[in-house]
Short mmCIF file of C-alpha atoms in Angstrom, two decimals:
data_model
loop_
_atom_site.label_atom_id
_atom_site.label_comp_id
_atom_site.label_asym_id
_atom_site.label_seq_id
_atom_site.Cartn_x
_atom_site.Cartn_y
_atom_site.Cartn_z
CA UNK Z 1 -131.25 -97.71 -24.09
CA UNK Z 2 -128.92 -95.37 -25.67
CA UNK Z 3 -125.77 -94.09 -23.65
CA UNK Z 4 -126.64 -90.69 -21.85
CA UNK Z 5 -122.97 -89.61 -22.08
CA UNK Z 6 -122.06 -88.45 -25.58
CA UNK Z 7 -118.75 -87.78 -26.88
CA UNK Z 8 -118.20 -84.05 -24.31
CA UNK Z 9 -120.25 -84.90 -21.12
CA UNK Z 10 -124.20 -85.24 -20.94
CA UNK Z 11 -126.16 -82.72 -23.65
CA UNK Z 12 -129.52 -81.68 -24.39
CA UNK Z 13 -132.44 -79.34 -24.38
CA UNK Z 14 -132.20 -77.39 -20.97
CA UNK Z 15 -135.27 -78.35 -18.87
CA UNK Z 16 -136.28 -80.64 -21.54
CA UNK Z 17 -133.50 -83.42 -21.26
CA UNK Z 18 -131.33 -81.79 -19.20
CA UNK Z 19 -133.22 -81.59 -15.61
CA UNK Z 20 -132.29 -80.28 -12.28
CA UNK Z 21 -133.54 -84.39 -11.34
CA UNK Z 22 -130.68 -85.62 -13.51
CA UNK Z 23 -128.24 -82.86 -12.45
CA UNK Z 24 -128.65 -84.12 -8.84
CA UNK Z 25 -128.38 -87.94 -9.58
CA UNK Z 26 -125.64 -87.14 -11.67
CA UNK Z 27 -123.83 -85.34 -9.52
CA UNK Z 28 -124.21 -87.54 -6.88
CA UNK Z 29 -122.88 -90.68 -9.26
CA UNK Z 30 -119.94 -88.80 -9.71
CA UNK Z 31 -118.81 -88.09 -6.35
CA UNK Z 32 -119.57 -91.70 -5.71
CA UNK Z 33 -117.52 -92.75 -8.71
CA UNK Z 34 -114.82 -90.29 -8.22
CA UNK Z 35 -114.50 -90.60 -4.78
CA UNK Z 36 -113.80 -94.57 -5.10
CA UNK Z 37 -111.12 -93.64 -7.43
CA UNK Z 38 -109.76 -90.28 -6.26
CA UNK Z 39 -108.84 -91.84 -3.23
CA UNK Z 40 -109.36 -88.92 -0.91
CA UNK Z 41 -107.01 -89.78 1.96
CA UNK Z 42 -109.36 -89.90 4.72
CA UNK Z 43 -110.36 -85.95 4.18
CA UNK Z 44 -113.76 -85.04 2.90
CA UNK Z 45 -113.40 -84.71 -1.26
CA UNK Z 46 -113.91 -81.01 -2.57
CA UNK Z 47 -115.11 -80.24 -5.67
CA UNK Z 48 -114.69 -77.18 -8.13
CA UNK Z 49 -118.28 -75.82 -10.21
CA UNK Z 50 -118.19 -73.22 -12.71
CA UNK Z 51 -120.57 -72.58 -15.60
CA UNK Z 52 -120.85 -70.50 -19.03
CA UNK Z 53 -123.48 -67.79 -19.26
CA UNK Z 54 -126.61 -69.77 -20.46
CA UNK Z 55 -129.75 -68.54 -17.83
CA UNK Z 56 -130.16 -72.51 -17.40
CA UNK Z 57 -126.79 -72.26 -15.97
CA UNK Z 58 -128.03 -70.79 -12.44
CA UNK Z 59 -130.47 -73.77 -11.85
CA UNK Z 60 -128.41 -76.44 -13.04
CA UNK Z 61 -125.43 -75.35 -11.61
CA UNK Z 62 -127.52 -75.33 -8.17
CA UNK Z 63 -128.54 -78.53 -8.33
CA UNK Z 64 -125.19 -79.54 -9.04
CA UNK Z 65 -124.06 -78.16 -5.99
CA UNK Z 66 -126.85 -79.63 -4.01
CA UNK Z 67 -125.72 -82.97 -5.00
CA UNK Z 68 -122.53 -83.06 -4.38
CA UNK Z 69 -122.98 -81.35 -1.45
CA UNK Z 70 -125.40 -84.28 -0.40
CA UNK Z 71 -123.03 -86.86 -1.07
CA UNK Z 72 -120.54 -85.08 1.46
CA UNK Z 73 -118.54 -82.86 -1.28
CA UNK Z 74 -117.42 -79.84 -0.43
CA UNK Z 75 -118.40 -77.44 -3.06
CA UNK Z 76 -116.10 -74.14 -4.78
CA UNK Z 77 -118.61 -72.72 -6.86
CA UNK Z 78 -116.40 -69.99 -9.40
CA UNK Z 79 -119.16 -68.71 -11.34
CA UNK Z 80 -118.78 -67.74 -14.81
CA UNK Z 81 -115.91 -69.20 -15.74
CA UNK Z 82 -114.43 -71.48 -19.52
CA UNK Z 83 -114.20 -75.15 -19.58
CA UNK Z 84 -110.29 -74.94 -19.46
CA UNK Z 85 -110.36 -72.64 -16.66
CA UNK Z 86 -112.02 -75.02 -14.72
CA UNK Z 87 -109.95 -77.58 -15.59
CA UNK Z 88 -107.05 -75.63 -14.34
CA UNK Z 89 -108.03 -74.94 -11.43
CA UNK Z 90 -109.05 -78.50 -10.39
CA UNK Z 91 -105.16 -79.32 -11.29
CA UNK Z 92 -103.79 -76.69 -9.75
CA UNK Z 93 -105.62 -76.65 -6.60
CA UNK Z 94 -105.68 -81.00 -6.12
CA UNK Z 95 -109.75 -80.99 -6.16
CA UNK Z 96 -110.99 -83.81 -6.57
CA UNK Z 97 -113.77 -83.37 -9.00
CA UNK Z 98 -115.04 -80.77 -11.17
CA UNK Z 99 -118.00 -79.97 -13.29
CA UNK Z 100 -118.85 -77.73 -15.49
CA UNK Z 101 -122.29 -76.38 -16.66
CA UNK Z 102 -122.40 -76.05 -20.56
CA UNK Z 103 -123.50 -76.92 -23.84
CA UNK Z 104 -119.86 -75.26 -25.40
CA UNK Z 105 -121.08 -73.97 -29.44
CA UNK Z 106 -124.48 -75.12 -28.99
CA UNK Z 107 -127.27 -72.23 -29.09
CA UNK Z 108 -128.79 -70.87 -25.62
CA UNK Z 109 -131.71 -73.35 -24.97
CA UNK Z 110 -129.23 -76.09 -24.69
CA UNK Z 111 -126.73 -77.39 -21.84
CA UNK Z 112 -124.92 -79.75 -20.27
CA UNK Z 113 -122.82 -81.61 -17.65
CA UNK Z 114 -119.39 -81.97 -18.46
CA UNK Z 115 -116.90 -83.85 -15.25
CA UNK Z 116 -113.49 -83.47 -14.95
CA UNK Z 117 -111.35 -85.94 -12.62
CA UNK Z 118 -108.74 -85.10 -10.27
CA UNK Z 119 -105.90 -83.79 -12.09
CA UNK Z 120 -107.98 -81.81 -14.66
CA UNK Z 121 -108.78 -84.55 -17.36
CA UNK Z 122 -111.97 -85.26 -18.98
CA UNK Z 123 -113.40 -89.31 -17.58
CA UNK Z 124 -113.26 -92.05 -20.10
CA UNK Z 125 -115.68 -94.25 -21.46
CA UNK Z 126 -115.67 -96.61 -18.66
CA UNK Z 127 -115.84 -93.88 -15.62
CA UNK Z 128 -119.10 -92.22 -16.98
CA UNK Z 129 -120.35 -95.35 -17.79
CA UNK Z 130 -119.93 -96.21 -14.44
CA UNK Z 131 -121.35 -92.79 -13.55
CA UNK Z 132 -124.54 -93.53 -15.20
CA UNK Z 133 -125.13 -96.99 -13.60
CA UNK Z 134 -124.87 -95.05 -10.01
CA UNK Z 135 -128.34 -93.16 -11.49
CA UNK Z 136 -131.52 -93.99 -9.44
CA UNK Z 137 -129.52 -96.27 -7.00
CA UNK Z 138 -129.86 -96.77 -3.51
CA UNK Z 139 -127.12 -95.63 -1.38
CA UNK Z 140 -126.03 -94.11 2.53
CA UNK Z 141 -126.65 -90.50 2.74
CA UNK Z 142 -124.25 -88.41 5.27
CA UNK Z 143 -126.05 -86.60 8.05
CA UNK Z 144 -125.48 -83.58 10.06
CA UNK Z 145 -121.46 -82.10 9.82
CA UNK Z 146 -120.94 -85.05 7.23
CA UNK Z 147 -122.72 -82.80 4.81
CA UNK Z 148 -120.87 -81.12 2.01
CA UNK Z 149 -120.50 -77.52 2.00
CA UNK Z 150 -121.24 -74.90 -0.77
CA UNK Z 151 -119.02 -71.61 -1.19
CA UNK Z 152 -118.11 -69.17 -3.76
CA UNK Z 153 -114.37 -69.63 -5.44
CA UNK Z 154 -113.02 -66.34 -4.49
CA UNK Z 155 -110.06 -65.07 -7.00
CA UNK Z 156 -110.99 -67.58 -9.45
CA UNK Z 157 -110.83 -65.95 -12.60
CA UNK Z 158 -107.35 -64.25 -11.50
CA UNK Z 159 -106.15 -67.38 -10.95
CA UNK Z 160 -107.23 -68.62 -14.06
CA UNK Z 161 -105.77 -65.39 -16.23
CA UNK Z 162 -101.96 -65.26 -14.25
CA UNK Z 163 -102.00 -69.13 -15.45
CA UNK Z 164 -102.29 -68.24 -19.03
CA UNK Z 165 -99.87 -64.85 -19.26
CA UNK Z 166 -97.06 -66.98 -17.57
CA UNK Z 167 -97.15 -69.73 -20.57
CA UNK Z 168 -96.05 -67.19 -22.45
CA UNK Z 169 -91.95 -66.33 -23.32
CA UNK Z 170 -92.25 -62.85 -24.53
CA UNK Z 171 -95.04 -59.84 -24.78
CA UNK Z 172 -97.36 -59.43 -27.28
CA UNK Z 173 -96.97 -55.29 -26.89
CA UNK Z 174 -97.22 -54.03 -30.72
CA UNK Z 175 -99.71 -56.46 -31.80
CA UNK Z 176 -103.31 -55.54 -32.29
CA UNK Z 177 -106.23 -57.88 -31.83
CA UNK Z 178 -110.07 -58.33 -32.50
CA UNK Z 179 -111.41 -61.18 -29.81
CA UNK Z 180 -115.35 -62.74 -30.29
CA UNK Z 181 -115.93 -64.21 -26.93
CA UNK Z 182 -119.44 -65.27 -28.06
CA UNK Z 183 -121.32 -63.95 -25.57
CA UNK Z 184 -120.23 -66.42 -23.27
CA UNK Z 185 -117.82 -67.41 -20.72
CA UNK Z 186 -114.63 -65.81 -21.98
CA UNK Z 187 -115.98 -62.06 -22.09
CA UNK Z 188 -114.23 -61.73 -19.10
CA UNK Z 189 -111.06 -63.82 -18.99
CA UNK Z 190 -110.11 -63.85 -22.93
CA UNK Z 191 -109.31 -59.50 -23.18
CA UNK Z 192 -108.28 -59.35 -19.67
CA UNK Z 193 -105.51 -62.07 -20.88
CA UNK Z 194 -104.78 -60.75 -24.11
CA UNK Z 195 -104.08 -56.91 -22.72
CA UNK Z 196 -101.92 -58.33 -19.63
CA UNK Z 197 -99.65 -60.01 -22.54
CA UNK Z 198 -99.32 -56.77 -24.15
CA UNK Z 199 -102.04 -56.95 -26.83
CA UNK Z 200 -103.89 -54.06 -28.12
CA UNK Z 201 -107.62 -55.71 -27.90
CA UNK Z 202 -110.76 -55.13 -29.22
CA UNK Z 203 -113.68 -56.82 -27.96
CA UNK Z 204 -117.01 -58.06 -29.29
CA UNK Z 205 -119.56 -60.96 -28.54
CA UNK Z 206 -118.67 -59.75 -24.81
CA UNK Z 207 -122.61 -59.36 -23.85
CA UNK Z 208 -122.72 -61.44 -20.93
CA UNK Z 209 -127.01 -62.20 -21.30
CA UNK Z 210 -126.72 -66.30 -21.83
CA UNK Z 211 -129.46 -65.53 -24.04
CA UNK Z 212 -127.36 -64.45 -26.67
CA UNK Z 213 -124.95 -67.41 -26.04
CA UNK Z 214 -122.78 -68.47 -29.56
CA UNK Z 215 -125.99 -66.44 -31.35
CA UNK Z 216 -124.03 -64.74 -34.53
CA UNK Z 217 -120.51 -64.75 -32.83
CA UNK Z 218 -117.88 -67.03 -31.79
CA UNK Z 219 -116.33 -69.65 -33.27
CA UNK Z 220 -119.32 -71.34 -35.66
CA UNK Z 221 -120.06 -67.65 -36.28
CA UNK Z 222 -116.89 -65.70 -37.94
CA UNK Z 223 -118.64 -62.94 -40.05
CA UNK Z 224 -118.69 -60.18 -37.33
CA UNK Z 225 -115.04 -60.91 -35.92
CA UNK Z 226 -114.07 -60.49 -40.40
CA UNK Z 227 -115.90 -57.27 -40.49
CA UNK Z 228 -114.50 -55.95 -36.97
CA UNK Z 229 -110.93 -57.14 -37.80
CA UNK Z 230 -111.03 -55.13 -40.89
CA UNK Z 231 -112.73 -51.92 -39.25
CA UNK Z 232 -109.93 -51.67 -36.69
CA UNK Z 233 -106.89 -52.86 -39.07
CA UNK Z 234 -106.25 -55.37 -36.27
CA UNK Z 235 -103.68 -57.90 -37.21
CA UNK Z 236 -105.45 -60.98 -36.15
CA UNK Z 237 -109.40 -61.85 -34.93
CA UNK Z 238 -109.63 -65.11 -32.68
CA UNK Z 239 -112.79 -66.14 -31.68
CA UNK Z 240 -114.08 -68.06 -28.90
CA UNK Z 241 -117.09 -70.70 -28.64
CA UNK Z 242 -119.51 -70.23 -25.84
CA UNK Z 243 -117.70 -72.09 -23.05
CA UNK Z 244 -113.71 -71.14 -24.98
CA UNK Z 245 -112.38 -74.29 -25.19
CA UNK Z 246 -112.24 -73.29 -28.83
CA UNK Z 247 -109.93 -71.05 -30.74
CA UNK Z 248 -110.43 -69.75 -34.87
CA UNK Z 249 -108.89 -66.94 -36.38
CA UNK Z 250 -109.20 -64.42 -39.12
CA UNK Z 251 -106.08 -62.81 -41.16
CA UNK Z 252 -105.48 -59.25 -41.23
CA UNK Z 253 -108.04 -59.40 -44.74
CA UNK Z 254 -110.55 -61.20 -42.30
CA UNK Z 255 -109.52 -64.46 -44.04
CA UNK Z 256 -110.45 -67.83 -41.97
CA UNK Z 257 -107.70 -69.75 -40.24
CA UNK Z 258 -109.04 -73.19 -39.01
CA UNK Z 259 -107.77 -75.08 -36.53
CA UNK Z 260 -105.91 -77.30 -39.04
CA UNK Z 261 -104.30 -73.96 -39.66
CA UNK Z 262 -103.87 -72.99 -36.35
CA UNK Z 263 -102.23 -76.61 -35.23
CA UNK Z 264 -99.59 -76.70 -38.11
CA UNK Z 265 -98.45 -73.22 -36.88
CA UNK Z 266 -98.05 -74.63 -33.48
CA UNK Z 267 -96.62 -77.89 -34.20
CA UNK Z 268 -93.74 -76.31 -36.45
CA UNK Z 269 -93.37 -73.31 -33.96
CA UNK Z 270 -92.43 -76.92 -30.99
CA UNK Z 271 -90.43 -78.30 -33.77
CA UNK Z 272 -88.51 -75.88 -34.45
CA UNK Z 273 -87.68 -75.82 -30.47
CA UNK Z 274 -87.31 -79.30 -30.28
CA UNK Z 275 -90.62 -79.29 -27.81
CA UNK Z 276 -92.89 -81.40 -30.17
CA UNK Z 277 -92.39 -84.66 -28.54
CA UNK Z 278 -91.76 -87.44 -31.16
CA UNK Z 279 -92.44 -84.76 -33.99
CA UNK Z 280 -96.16 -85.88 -33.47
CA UNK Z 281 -99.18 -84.08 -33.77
CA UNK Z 282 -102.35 -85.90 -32.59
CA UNK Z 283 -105.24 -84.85 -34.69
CA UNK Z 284 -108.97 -86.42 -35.76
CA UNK Z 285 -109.99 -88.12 -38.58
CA UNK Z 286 -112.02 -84.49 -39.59
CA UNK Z 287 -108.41 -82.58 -40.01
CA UNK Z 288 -107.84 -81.91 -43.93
CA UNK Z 289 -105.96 -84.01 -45.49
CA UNK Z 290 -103.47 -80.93 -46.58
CA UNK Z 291 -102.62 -80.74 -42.96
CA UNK Z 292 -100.88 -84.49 -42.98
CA UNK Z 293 -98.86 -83.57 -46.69
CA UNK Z 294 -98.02 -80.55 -45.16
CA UNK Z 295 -96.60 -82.07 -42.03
CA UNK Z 296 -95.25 -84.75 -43.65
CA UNK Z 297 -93.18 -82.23 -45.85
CA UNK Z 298 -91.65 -80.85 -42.17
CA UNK Z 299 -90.78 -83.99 -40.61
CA UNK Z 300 -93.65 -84.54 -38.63
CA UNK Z 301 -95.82 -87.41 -37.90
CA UNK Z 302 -99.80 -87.42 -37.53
CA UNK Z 303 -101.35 -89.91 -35.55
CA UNK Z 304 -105.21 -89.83 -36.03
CA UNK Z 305 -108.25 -90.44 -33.53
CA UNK Z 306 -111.57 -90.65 -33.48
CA UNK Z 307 -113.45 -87.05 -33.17
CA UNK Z 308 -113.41 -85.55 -29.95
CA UNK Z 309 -111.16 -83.83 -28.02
CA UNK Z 310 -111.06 -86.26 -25.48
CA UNK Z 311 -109.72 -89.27 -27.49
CA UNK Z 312 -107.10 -86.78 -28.89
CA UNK Z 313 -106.15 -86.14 -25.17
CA UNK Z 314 -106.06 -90.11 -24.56
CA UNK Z 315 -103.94 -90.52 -27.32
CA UNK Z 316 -101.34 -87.40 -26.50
CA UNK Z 317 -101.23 -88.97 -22.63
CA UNK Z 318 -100.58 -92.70 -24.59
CA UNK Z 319 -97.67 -91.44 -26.34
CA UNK Z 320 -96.83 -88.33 -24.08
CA UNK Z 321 -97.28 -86.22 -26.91
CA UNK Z 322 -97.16 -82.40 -26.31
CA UNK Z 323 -99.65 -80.81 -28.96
CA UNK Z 324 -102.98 -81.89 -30.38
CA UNK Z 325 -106.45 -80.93 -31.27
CA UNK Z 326 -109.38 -80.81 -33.78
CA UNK Z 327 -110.00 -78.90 -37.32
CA UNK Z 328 -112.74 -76.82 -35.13
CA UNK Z 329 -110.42 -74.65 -32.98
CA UNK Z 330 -110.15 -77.79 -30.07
CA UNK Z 331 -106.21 -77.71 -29.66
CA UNK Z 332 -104.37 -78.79 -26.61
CA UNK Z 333 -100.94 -77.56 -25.53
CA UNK Z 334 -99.82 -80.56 -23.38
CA UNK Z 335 -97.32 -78.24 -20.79
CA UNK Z 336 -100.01 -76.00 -19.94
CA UNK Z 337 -103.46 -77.35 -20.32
CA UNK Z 338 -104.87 -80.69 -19.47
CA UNK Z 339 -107.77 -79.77 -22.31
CA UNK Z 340 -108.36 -77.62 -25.57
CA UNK Z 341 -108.10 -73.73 -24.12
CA UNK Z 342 -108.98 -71.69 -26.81
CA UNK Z 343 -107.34 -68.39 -24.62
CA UNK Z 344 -103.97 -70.24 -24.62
CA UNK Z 345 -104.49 -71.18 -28.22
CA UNK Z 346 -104.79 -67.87 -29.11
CA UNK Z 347 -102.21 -66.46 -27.10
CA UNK Z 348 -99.70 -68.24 -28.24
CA UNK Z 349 -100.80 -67.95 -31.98
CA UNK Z 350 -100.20 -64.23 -31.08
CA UNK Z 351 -96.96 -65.66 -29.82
CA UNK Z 352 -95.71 -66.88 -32.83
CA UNK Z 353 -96.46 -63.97 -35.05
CA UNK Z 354 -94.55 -62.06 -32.54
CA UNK Z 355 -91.16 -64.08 -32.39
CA UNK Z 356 -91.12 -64.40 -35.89
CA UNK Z 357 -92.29 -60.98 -37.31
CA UNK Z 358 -94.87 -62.85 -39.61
CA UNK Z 359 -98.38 -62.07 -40.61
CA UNK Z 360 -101.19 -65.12 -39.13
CA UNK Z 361 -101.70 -64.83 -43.75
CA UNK Z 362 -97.86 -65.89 -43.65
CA UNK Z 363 -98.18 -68.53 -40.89
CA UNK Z 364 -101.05 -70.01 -42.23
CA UNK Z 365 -99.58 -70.84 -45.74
CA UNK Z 366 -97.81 -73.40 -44.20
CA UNK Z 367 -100.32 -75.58 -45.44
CA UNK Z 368 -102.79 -75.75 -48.37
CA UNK Z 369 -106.15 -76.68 -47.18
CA UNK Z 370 -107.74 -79.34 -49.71
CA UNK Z 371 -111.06 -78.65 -50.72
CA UNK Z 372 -113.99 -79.75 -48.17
CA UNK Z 373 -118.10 -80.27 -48.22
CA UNK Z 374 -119.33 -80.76 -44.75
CA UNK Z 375 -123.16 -81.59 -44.90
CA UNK Z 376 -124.82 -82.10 -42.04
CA UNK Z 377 -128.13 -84.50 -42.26
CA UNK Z 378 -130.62 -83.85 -40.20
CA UNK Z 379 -133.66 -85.93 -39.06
CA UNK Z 380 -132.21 -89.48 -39.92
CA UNK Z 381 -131.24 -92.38 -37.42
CA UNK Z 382 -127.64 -91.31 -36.52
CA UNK Z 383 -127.73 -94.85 -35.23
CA UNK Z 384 -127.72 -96.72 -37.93
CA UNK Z 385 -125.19 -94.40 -40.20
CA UNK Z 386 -121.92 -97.29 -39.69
CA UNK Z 387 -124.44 -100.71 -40.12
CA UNK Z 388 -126.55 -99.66 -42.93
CA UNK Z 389 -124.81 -101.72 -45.79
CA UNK Z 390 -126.34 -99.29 -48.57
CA UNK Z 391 -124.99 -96.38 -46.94
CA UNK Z 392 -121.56 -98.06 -46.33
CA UNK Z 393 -121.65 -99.38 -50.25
CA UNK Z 394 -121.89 -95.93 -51.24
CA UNK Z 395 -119.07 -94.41 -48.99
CA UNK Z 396 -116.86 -96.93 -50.49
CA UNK Z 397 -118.04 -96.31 -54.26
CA UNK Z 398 -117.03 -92.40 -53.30
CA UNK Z 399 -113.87 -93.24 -51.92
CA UNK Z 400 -112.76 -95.54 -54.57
CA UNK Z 401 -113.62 -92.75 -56.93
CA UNK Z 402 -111.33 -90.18 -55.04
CA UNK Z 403 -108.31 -92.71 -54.73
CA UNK Z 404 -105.36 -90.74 -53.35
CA UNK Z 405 -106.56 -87.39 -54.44
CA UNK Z 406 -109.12 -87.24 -51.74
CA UNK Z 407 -111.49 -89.14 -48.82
CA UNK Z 408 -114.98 -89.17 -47.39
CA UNK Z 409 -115.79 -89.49 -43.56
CA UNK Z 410 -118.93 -90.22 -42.34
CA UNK Z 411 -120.02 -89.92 -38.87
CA UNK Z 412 -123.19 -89.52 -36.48
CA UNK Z 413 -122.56 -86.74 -34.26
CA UNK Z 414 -121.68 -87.22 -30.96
CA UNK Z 415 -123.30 -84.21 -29.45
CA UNK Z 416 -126.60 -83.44 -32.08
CA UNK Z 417 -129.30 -85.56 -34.04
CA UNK Z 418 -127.51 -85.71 -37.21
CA UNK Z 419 -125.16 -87.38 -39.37
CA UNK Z 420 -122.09 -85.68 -41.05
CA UNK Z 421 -120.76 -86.30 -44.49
CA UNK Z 422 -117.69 -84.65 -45.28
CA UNK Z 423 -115.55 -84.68 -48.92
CA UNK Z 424 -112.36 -83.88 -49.89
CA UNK Z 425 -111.38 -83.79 -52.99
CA UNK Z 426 -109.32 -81.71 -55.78
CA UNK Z 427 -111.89 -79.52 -56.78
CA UNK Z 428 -114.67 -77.79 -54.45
CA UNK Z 429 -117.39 -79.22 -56.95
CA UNK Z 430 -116.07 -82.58 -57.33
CA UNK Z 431 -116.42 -81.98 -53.03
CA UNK Z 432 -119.87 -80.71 -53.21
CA UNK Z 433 -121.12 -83.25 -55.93
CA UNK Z 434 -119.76 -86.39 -53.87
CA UNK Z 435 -120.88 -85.14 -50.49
CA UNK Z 436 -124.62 -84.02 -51.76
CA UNK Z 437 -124.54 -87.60 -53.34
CA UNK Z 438 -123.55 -89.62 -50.30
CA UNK Z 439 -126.17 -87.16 -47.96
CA UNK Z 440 -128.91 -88.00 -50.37
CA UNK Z 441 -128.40 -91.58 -49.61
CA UNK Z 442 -127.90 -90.76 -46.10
CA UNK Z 443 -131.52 -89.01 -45.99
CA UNK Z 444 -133.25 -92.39 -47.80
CA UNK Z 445 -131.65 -94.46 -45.72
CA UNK Z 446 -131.92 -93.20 -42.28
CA UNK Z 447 -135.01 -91.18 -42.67
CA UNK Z 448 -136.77 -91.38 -39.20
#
């Protein structure tokens, strides 16, 4: 049976494989789980719920709540509300648990369960594992008064915005600004943060009908934030994915800046301040290869992981490194944020340009961005993409063609039915010819 966990919580079709049944035996696991390890000090355990705007959020969300509740949790439930918010607010308030309803860049019709532990950190392996043997299980159910309880988080967004405008050291007053908050659950928080640091903001994607969820904006969607940035003559777009724990930009031109981009003008902005801790920067094995010559160049170290911003978090808490994150606008600033928070990302990109009087064009440069083919094969058994020895042959065939001037990663998603090839290379055709090749054999292969 495969694992229902993938690599950022449980994820599927809404009402399809993601039921209100699983959200209550879920739920339920995890306050058993968390409960055995949060030990709660004799007091009954409280947890924090929030959700993005998908309609699949209100009946998920309640079921949530109803199991927890059952298994004697007492419930905040703070609405509409990002990923890293909710992870704040766990840490800053001591809950013991939180959850939080979304499928992140995914389109509407999907969703998901995502936990958070006490503290604010996303559960390894071996916690949701043990989370999903608790499904279907037998146990003592509290009566009467022993009963959770289920009330609305008060101030919660307020709370959430005052913690990212004090990260920051100085205003961003004469900057101008274009943010996408993809119709989801930053069209609140992201412009009211942005304006109380001084930003001049425009705002679009900020439809809050979960309908229209990541659909043409956001982060996997840059084309309207390009166009808008230019219309106003903003100085920088950032863009949000549906539950912003994402962060891309555009240039003043409406010119992409990745989150390879975005984490080498971060790292050297903590170098340069002697706050990157062991000149590290904790990256996957997605980030372009230009990012490690360029880093290299500056002194600093990457250490790599596998994809997913939780085993970049499990490596920065190994090595109590301060800044890390992922090529698709995941980055995690250690002193303020127990997860990526693409707000705080992009407030302190604004940052930067601000203290040093540079253009995000400028900052970018830092690095030069090797050419890249993502393909993304669909309808093949993701399963068997790392044993299939014909598959692997070829891989290695590509790579010993590239040498040093280039590499090939190939990986079965951890939250879709596909497989992704990826090629770097010196060229963009040499890119696109190797990647096409190796997803060709990918399709023969795997074919379901």
């Amino acid at each position: 049976m495969a694992r229902l966990f993938g690599t950022d919580g449980v994820r599927g079709r809404a009402n399809d494989d993601i039921t209100a049944e699983l959200a209550v035996e879920l739920s339920v696991g995890a306050a058993h789980v968390l409960a055995t390890l949060g030990a709660f000090g004799g007091t009954r355990p409280r947890a924090i719920l929030a959700r993005d705007t998908r309609p699949s959020g209100d009946f998920l969300g309640a079921a949530v709540a109803a199991g927890l509740a059952s298994a004697g949790v007492d419930v905040l439930d703070a609405g509409i509300l990002p990923t890293p918010g909710l992870a704040h607010l766990v840490q800053s308030t001591e809950a013991d648990l939180g959850v939080m309803i979304s499928a992140s860049h995914n389109p509407a019709p999907d969703n998901g369960i995502k936990f958070f532990a006490r503290g604010g950190t996303k559960l390894p392996d071996e916690v949701e594992d043990a989370i999903e043997r608790r499904l279907g299980e037998e146990w003592d159910r509290p009566q009467g008064t022993e009963v959770g309880t289920i009330t609305p988080y008060e101030g919660a967004i307020e709370a959430y915005v005052d913690h990212l405008v004090s990260t920051l050291d100085t205003s961003l007053e004469g900057l101008t600004v274009v943010a996408d908050c993809a119709n989801g659950a930053a069209a609140e928080t992201g412009p009211a943060a942005l304006r109380r640091a001084g930003a001049t903001v425009h705002v679009i994607g900020d439809r809050r009908d979960g309908g229209l969820i990541n659909d043409g904006v956001g982060s996997t969607h840059l084309e309207p934030l390009q166009a808008a940035v230019r219309e106003h003559g903003a100085d920088i777009g950032v863009a949000f994915d549906g539950d912003a724990d994402r962060c891309l930009a555009v240039d003043a031109a409406g010119e992409v800046i990745d989150g390879d981009q975005v984490m080498a003008i971060l790292a050297l902005d903590l170098h340069e301040r002697g706050a990157l801790h062991e000149d590290t920067l904790v990256v996957t094995v997605m980030s372009n290869l230009g990012l490690k010559l360029a880093m290299e160049q500056r002194g600093i170290r990457l250490s790599q992981t596998a994809v997913g911003d939780r085993y970049v978090l499990e490596e920065m808490n190994l090595g109590g490194f301060s800044l890390g994150g992922e090529q698709s606008g995941h980055v995690i600033l250690a002193e303020h944020a127990t997860t990526g928070d693409g707000e705080l990302t992009a407030l302190h990109l604004l940052q930067r340009m601000r203290t040093t009087g540079s253009t995000a064009r400028e900052l970018a440069e830092v690095m030069t961005r090797l050419p890249q083919c993502m393909i993304n094969v669909r309808g093949v058994d993701r399963a068997r993409a790392t044993i299939d020895h014909e598959v692997l042959r070829a891989v290695e065939a590509a790579e010993e063609e590239l040498g040093e001037t280039g590499r090939v990663v190939l990986r079965p998603s951890g939250t879709e039915p596909l497989v992704r090839v990826m090629v770097e290379a010196p060229t963009d055709e040499e890119a696109a010819e190797v990647a096409e090749r190796l997803a060709t054999v990918v399709r023969e292969r795997l074919a379901l």
